[in-house]
mmCIF file of C-alpha atoms and ligand atoms in Angstrom:
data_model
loop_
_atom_site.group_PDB
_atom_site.id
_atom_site.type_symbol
_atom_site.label_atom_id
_atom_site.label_comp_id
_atom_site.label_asym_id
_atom_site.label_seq_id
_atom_site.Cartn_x
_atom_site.Cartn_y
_atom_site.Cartn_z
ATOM 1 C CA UNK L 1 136.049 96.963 -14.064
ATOM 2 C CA UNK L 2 133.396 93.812 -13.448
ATOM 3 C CA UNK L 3 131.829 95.530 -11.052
ATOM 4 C CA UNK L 4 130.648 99.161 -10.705
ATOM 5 C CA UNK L 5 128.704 98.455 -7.213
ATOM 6 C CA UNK L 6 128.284 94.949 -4.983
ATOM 7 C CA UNK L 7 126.747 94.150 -1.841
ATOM 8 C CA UNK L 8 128.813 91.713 -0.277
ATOM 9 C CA UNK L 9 127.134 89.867 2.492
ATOM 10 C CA UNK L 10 129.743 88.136 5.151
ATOM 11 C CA UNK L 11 128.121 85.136 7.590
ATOM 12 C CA UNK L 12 128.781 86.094 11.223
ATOM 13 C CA UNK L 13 130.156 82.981 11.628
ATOM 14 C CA UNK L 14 132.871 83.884 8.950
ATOM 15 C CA UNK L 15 134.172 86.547 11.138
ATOM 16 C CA UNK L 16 134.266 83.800 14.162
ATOM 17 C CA UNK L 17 137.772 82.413 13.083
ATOM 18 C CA UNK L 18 136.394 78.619 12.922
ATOM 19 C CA UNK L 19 135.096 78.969 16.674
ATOM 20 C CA UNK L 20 131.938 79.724 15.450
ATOM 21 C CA UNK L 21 131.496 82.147 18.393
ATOM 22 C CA UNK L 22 132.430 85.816 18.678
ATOM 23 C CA UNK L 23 134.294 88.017 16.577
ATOM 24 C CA UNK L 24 138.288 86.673 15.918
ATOM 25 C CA UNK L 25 140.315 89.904 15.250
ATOM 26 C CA UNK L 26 142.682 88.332 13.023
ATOM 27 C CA UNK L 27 140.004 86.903 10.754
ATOM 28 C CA UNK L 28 138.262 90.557 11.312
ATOM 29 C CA UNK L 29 141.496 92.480 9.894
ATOM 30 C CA UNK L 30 141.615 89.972 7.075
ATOM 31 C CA UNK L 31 138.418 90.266 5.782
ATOM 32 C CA UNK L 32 139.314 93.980 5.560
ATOM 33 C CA UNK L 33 141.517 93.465 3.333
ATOM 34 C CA UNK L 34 139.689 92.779 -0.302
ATOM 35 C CA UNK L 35 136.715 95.281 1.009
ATOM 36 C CA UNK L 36 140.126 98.007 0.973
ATOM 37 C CA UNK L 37 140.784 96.894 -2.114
ATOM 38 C CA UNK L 38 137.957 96.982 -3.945
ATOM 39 C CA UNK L 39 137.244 100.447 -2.613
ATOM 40 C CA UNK L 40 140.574 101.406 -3.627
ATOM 41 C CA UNK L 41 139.313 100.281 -7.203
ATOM 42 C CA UNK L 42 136.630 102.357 -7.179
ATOM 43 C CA UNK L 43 134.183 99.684 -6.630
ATOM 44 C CA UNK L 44 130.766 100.721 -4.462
ATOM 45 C CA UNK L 45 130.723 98.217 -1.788
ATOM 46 C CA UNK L 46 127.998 97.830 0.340
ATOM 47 C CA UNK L 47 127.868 94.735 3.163
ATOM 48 C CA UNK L 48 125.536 93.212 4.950
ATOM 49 C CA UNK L 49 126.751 90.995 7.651
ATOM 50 C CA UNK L 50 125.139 88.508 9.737
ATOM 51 C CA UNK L 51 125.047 87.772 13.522
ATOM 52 C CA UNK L 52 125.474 83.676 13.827
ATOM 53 C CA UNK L 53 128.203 84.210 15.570
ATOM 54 C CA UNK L 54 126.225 85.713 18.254
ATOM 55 C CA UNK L 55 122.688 84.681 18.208
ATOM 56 C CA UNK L 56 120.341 83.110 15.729
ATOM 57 C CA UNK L 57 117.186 83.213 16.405
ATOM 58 C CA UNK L 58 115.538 80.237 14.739
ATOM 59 C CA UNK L 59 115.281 77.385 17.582
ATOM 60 C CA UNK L 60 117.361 79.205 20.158
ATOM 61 C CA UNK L 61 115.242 78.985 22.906
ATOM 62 C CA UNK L 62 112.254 77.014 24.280
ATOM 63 C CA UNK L 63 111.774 80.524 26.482
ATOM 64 C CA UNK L 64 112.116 82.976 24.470
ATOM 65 C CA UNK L 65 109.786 83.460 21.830
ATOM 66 C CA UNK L 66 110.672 83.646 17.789
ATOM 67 C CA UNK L 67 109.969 87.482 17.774
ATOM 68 C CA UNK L 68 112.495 88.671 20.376
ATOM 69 C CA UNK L 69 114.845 85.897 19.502
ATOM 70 C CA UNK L 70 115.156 87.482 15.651
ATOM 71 C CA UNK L 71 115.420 90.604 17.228
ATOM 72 C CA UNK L 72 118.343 89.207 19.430
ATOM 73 C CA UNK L 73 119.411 87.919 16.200
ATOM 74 C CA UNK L 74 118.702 91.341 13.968
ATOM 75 C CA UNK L 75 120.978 92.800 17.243
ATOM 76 C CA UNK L 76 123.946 90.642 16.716
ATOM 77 C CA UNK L 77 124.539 91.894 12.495
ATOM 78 C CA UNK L 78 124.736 95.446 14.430
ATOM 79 C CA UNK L 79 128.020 94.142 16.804
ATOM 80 C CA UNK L 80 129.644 93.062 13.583
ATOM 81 C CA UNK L 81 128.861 96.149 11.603
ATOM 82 C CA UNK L 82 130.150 97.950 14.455
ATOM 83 C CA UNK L 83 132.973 95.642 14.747
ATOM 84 C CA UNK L 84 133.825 95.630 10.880
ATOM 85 C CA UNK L 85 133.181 99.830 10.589
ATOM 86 C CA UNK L 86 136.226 99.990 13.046
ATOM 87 C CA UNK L 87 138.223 97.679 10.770
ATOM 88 C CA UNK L 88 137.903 99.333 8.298
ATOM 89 C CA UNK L 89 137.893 102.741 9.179
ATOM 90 C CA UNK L 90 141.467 101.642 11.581
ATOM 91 C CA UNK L 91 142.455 101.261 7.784
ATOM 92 C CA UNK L 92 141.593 104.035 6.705
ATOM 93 C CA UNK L 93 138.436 103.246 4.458
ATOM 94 C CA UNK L 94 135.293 105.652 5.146
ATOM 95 C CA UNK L 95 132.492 103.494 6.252
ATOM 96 C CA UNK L 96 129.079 104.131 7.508
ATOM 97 C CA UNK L 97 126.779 101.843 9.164
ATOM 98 C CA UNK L 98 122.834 102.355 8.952
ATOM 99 C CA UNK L 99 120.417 100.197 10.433
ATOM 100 C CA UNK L 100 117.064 98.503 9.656
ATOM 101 C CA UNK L 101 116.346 98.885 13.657
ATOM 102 C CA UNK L 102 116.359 102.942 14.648
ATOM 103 C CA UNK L 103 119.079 103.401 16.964
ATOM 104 C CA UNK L 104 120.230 106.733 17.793
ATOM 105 C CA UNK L 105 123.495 107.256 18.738
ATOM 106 C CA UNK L 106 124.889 103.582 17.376
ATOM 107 C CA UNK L 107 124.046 104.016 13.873
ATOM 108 C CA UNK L 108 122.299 106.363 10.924
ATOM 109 C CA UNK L 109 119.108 104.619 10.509
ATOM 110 C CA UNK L 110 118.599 103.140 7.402
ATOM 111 C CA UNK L 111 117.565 105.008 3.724
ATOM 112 C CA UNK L 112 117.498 104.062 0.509
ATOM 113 C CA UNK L 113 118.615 106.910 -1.020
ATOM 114 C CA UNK L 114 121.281 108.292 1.985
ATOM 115 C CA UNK L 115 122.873 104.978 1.047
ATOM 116 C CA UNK L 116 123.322 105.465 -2.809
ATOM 117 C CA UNK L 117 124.526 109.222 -1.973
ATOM 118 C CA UNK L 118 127.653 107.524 0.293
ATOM 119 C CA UNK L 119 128.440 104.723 -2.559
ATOM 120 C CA UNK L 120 129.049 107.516 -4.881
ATOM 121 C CA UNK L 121 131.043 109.568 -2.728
ATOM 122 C CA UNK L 122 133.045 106.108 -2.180
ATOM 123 C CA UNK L 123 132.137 105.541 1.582
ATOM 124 C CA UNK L 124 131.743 101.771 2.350
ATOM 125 C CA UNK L 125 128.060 101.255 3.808
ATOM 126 C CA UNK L 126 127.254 98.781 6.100
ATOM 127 C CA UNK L 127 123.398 97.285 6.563
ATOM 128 C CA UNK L 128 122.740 96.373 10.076
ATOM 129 C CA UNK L 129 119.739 95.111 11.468
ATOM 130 C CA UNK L 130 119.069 93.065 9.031
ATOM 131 C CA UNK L 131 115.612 93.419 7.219
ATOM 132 C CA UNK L 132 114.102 94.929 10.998
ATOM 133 C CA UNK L 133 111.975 92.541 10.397
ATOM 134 C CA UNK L 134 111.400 88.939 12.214
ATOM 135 C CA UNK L 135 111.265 85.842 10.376
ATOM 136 C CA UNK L 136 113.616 86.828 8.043
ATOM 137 C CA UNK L 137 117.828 86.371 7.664
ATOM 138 C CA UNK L 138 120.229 88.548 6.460
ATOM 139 C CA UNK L 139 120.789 86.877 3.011
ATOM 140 C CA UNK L 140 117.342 88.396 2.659
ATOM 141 C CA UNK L 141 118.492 91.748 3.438
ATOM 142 C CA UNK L 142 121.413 91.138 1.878
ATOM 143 C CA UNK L 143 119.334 90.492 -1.454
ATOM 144 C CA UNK L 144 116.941 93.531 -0.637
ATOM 145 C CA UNK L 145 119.781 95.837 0.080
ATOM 146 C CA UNK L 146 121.677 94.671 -3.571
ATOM 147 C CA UNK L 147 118.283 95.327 -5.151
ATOM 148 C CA UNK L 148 117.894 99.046 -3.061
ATOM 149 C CA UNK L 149 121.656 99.743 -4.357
ATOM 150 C CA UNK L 150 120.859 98.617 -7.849
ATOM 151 C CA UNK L 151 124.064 96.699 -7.175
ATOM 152 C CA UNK L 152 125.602 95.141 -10.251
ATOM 153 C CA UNK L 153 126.988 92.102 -8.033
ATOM 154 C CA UNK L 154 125.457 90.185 -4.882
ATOM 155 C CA UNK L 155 128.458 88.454 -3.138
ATOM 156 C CA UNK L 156 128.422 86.256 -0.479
ATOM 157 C CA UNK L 157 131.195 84.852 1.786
ATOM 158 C CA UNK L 158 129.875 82.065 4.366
ATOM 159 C CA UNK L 159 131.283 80.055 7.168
ATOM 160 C CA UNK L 160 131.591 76.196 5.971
ATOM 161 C CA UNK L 161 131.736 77.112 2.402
ATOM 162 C CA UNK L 162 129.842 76.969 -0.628
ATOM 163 C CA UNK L 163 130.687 75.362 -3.892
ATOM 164 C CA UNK L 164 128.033 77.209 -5.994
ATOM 165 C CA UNK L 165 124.603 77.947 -6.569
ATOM 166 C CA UNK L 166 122.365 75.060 -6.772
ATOM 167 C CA UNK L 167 118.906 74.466 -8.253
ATOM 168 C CA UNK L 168 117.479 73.757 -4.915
ATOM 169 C CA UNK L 169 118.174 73.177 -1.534
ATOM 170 C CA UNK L 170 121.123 70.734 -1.225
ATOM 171 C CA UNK L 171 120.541 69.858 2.318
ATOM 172 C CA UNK L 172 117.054 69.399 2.221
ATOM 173 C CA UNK L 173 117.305 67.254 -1.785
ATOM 174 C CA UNK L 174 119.547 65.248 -2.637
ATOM 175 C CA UNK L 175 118.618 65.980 -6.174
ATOM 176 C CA UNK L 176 119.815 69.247 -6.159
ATOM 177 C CA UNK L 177 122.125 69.982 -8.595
ATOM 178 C CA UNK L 178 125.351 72.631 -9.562
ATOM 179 C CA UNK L 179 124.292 74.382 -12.364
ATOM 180 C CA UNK L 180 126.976 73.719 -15.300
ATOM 181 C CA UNK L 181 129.892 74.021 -15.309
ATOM 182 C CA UNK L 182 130.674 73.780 -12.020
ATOM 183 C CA UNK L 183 131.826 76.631 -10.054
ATOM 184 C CA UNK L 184 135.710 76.660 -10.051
ATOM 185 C CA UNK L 185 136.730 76.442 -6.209
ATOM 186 C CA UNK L 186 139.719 78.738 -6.274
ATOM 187 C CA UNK L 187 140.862 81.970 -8.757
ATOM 188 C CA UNK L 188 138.328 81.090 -11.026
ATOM 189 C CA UNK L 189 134.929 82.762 -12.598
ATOM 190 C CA UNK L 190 131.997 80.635 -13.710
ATOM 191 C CA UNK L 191 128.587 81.749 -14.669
ATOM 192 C CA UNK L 192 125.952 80.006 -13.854
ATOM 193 C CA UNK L 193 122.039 81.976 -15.227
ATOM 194 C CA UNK L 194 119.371 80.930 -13.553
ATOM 195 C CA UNK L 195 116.951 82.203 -11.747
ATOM 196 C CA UNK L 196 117.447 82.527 -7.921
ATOM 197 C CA UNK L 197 114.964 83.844 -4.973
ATOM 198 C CA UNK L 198 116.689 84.785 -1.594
ATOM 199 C CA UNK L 199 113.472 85.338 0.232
ATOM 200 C CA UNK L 200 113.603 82.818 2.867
ATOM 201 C CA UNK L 201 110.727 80.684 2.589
ATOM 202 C CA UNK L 202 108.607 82.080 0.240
ATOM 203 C CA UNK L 203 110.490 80.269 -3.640
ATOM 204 C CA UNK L 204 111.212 76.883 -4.022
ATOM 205 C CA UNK L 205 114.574 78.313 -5.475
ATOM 206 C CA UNK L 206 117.007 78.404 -2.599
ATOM 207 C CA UNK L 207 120.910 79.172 -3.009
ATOM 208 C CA UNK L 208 122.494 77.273 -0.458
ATOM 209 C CA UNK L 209 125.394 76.022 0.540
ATOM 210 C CA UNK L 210 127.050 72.703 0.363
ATOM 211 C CA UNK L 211 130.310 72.185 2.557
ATOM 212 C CA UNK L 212 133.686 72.261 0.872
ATOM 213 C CA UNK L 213 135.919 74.921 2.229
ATOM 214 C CA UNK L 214 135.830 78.411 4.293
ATOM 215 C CA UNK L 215 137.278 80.646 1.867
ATOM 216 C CA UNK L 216 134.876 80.465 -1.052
ATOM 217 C CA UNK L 217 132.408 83.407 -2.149
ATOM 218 C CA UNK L 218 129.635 82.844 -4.559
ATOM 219 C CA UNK L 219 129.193 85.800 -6.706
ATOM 220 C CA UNK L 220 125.789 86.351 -7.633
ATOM 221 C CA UNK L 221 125.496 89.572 -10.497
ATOM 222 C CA UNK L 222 122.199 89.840 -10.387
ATOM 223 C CA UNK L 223 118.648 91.613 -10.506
ATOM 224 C CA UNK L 224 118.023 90.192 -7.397
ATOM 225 C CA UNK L 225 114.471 87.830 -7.648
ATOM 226 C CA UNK L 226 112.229 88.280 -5.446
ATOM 227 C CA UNK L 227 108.891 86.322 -5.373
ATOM 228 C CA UNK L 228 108.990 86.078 -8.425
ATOM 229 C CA UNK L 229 107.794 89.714 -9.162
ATOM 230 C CA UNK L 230 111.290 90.805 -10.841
ATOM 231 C CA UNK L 231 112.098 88.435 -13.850
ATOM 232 C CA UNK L 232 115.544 87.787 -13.227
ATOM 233 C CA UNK L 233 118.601 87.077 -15.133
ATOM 234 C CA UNK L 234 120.861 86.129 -12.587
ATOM 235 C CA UNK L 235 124.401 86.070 -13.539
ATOM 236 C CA UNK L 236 126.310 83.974 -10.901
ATOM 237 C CA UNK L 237 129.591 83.444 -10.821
ATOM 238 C CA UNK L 238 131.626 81.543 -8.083
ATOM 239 C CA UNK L 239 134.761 82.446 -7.134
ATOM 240 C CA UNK L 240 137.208 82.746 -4.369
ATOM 241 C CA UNK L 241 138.611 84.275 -1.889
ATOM 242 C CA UNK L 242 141.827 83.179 -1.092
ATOM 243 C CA UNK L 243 142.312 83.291 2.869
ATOM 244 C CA UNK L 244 146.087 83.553 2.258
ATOM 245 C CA UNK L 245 146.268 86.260 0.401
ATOM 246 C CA UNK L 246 142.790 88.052 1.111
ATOM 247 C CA UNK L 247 142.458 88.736 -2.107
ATOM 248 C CA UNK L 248 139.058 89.251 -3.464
ATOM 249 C CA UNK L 249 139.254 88.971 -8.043
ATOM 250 C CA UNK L 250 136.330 91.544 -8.395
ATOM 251 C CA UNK L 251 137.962 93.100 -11.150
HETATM 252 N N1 LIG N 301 117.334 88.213 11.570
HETATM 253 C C1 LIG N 301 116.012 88.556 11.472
HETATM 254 N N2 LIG N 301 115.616 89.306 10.397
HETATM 255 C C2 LIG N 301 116.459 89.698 9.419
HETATM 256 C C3 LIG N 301 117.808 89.323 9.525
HETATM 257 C C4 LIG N 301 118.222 88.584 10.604
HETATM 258 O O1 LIG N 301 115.196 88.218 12.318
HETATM 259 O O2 LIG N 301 116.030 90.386 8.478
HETATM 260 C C5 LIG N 301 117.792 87.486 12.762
HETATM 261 C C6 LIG N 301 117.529 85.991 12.696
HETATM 262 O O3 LIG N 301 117.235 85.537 13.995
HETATM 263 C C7 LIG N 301 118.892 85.465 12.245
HETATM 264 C C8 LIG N 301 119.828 86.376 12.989
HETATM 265 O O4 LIG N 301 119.181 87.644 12.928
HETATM 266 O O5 LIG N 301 119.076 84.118 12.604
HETATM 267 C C9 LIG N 301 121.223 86.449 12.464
HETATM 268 O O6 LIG N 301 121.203 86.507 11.058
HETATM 269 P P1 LIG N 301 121.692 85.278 10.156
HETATM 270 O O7 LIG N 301 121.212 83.992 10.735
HETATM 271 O O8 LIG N 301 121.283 85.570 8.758
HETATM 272 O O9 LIG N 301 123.248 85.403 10.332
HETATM 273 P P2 LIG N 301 124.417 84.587 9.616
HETATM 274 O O10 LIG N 301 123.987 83.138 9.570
HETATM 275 O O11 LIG N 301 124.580 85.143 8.256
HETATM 276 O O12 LIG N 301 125.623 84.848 10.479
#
């Protein structure tokens, strides 16, 4: 097996269905399907998913102001959990959600430990909420959650595709490069080792995303980076998910 435990982290958008709005039920039930099977493998997969498809909270609003907007936002990856738990659980995988943001009733709150105790016994856990905190996205919690789980693999499916993990921000230099060799597009593995920080903002080093098409994942195995206090040796490999057959090659 490649991987013992991952943290897969799933764009809002990505459940959307191209609308970029909402939650599409068919592109819901499909995502499903590799979590199923991975779990089915024995693999420990943990998700964190985000809430574009709902509310963002960078420049939403002239009237509302950044902190309730990221709440909004922080909101939103709890619909999807929600949304995806029922998925899954319709297929018969145990899943849990917890949440960054208390909230009684809707979802266990959020612990560390808790967590690692439902990987083991094979339950599927779900972040919501984000990082609870403002300012922040979920590839953030998505990194701090791998890095909790001591997950072997960070994964990350997004909406308008990424071709790999780049030494800097693509969209903001036109420098920015693909690490060699390029990150096969479809079936295939490539490792790319260098170091990567997720935490928005705060590293120069920023995986991002270039267009190409919907169905790719970047694989990142990693000790998640953060600030620079963890040395990391981050293993990434790029490969894909193939929309047709919603199969995920984790293993
Ligand atoms: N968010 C936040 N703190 C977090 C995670 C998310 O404030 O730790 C808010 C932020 O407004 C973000 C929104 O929740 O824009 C939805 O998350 P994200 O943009 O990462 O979703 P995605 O683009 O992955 O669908």
């Amino acid at each position: 097996m490649l991987y013992r435990r991952i943290l897969l982290k799933l764009s809002g958008e990505a459940l959307s269905g191209g609308s970029g709005n909402g939650i599409d039920e068919a592109t819901l039930q499909r995502f499903v399907v590799p979590v199923k099977a991975a779990a089915a493998r024995g693999i420990q997969v943990g998700l964190v998913i985000g809430g574009g498809n709902f509310f963002r909270g960078v420049g939403a609003s002239s009237v509302i102001d950044r902190v309730s907007a990221d709440h909004m936002g922080m909101l939103a990856t709890v619909m999807n959990a929600l949304a995806f738990r029922g998925a899954l659980v319709n297929q018969g995988v145990a899943c849990r959600v917890m949440s960054a943001i208390p909230m009684t009733g809707v979802a266990e709150p959020m612990a560390t430990h808790q967590a690692v105790r439902y990987l083991e016994e094979g339950v599927v856990v779900i972040f919501a909420g984000g990082t609870g905190n403002p300012f922040f996205t979920t590839d953030t919690a998505a990194a701090l959650r791998a890095a909790e789980m001591d997950a072997d693999a960070l994964l990350k499916g997004t909406h308008s595709g990424v071709d790999g993990v780049y030494d800097a921000d693509p969209r903001t230099n036109p420098a920015a490069t693909l690490p060699s060799p390029r990150p096969a597009m479809r079936g295939v593995t490539a490792f790319i080792t260098r170091p990567i920080c997720f935490i928005d903002g705060l590293s120069p080093r920023v995986a991002v995303t270039a267009a190409t098409s919907s169905s790719t994942i970047a694989a990142i195995s990693a000790s998640v980076s953060c600030c620079g206090r963890y040395s990391a040796r981050i293993a990434a490999s790029a490969s894909s998910f193939s929309a047709s057959s919603g199969l995920l090659p984790l293993v």
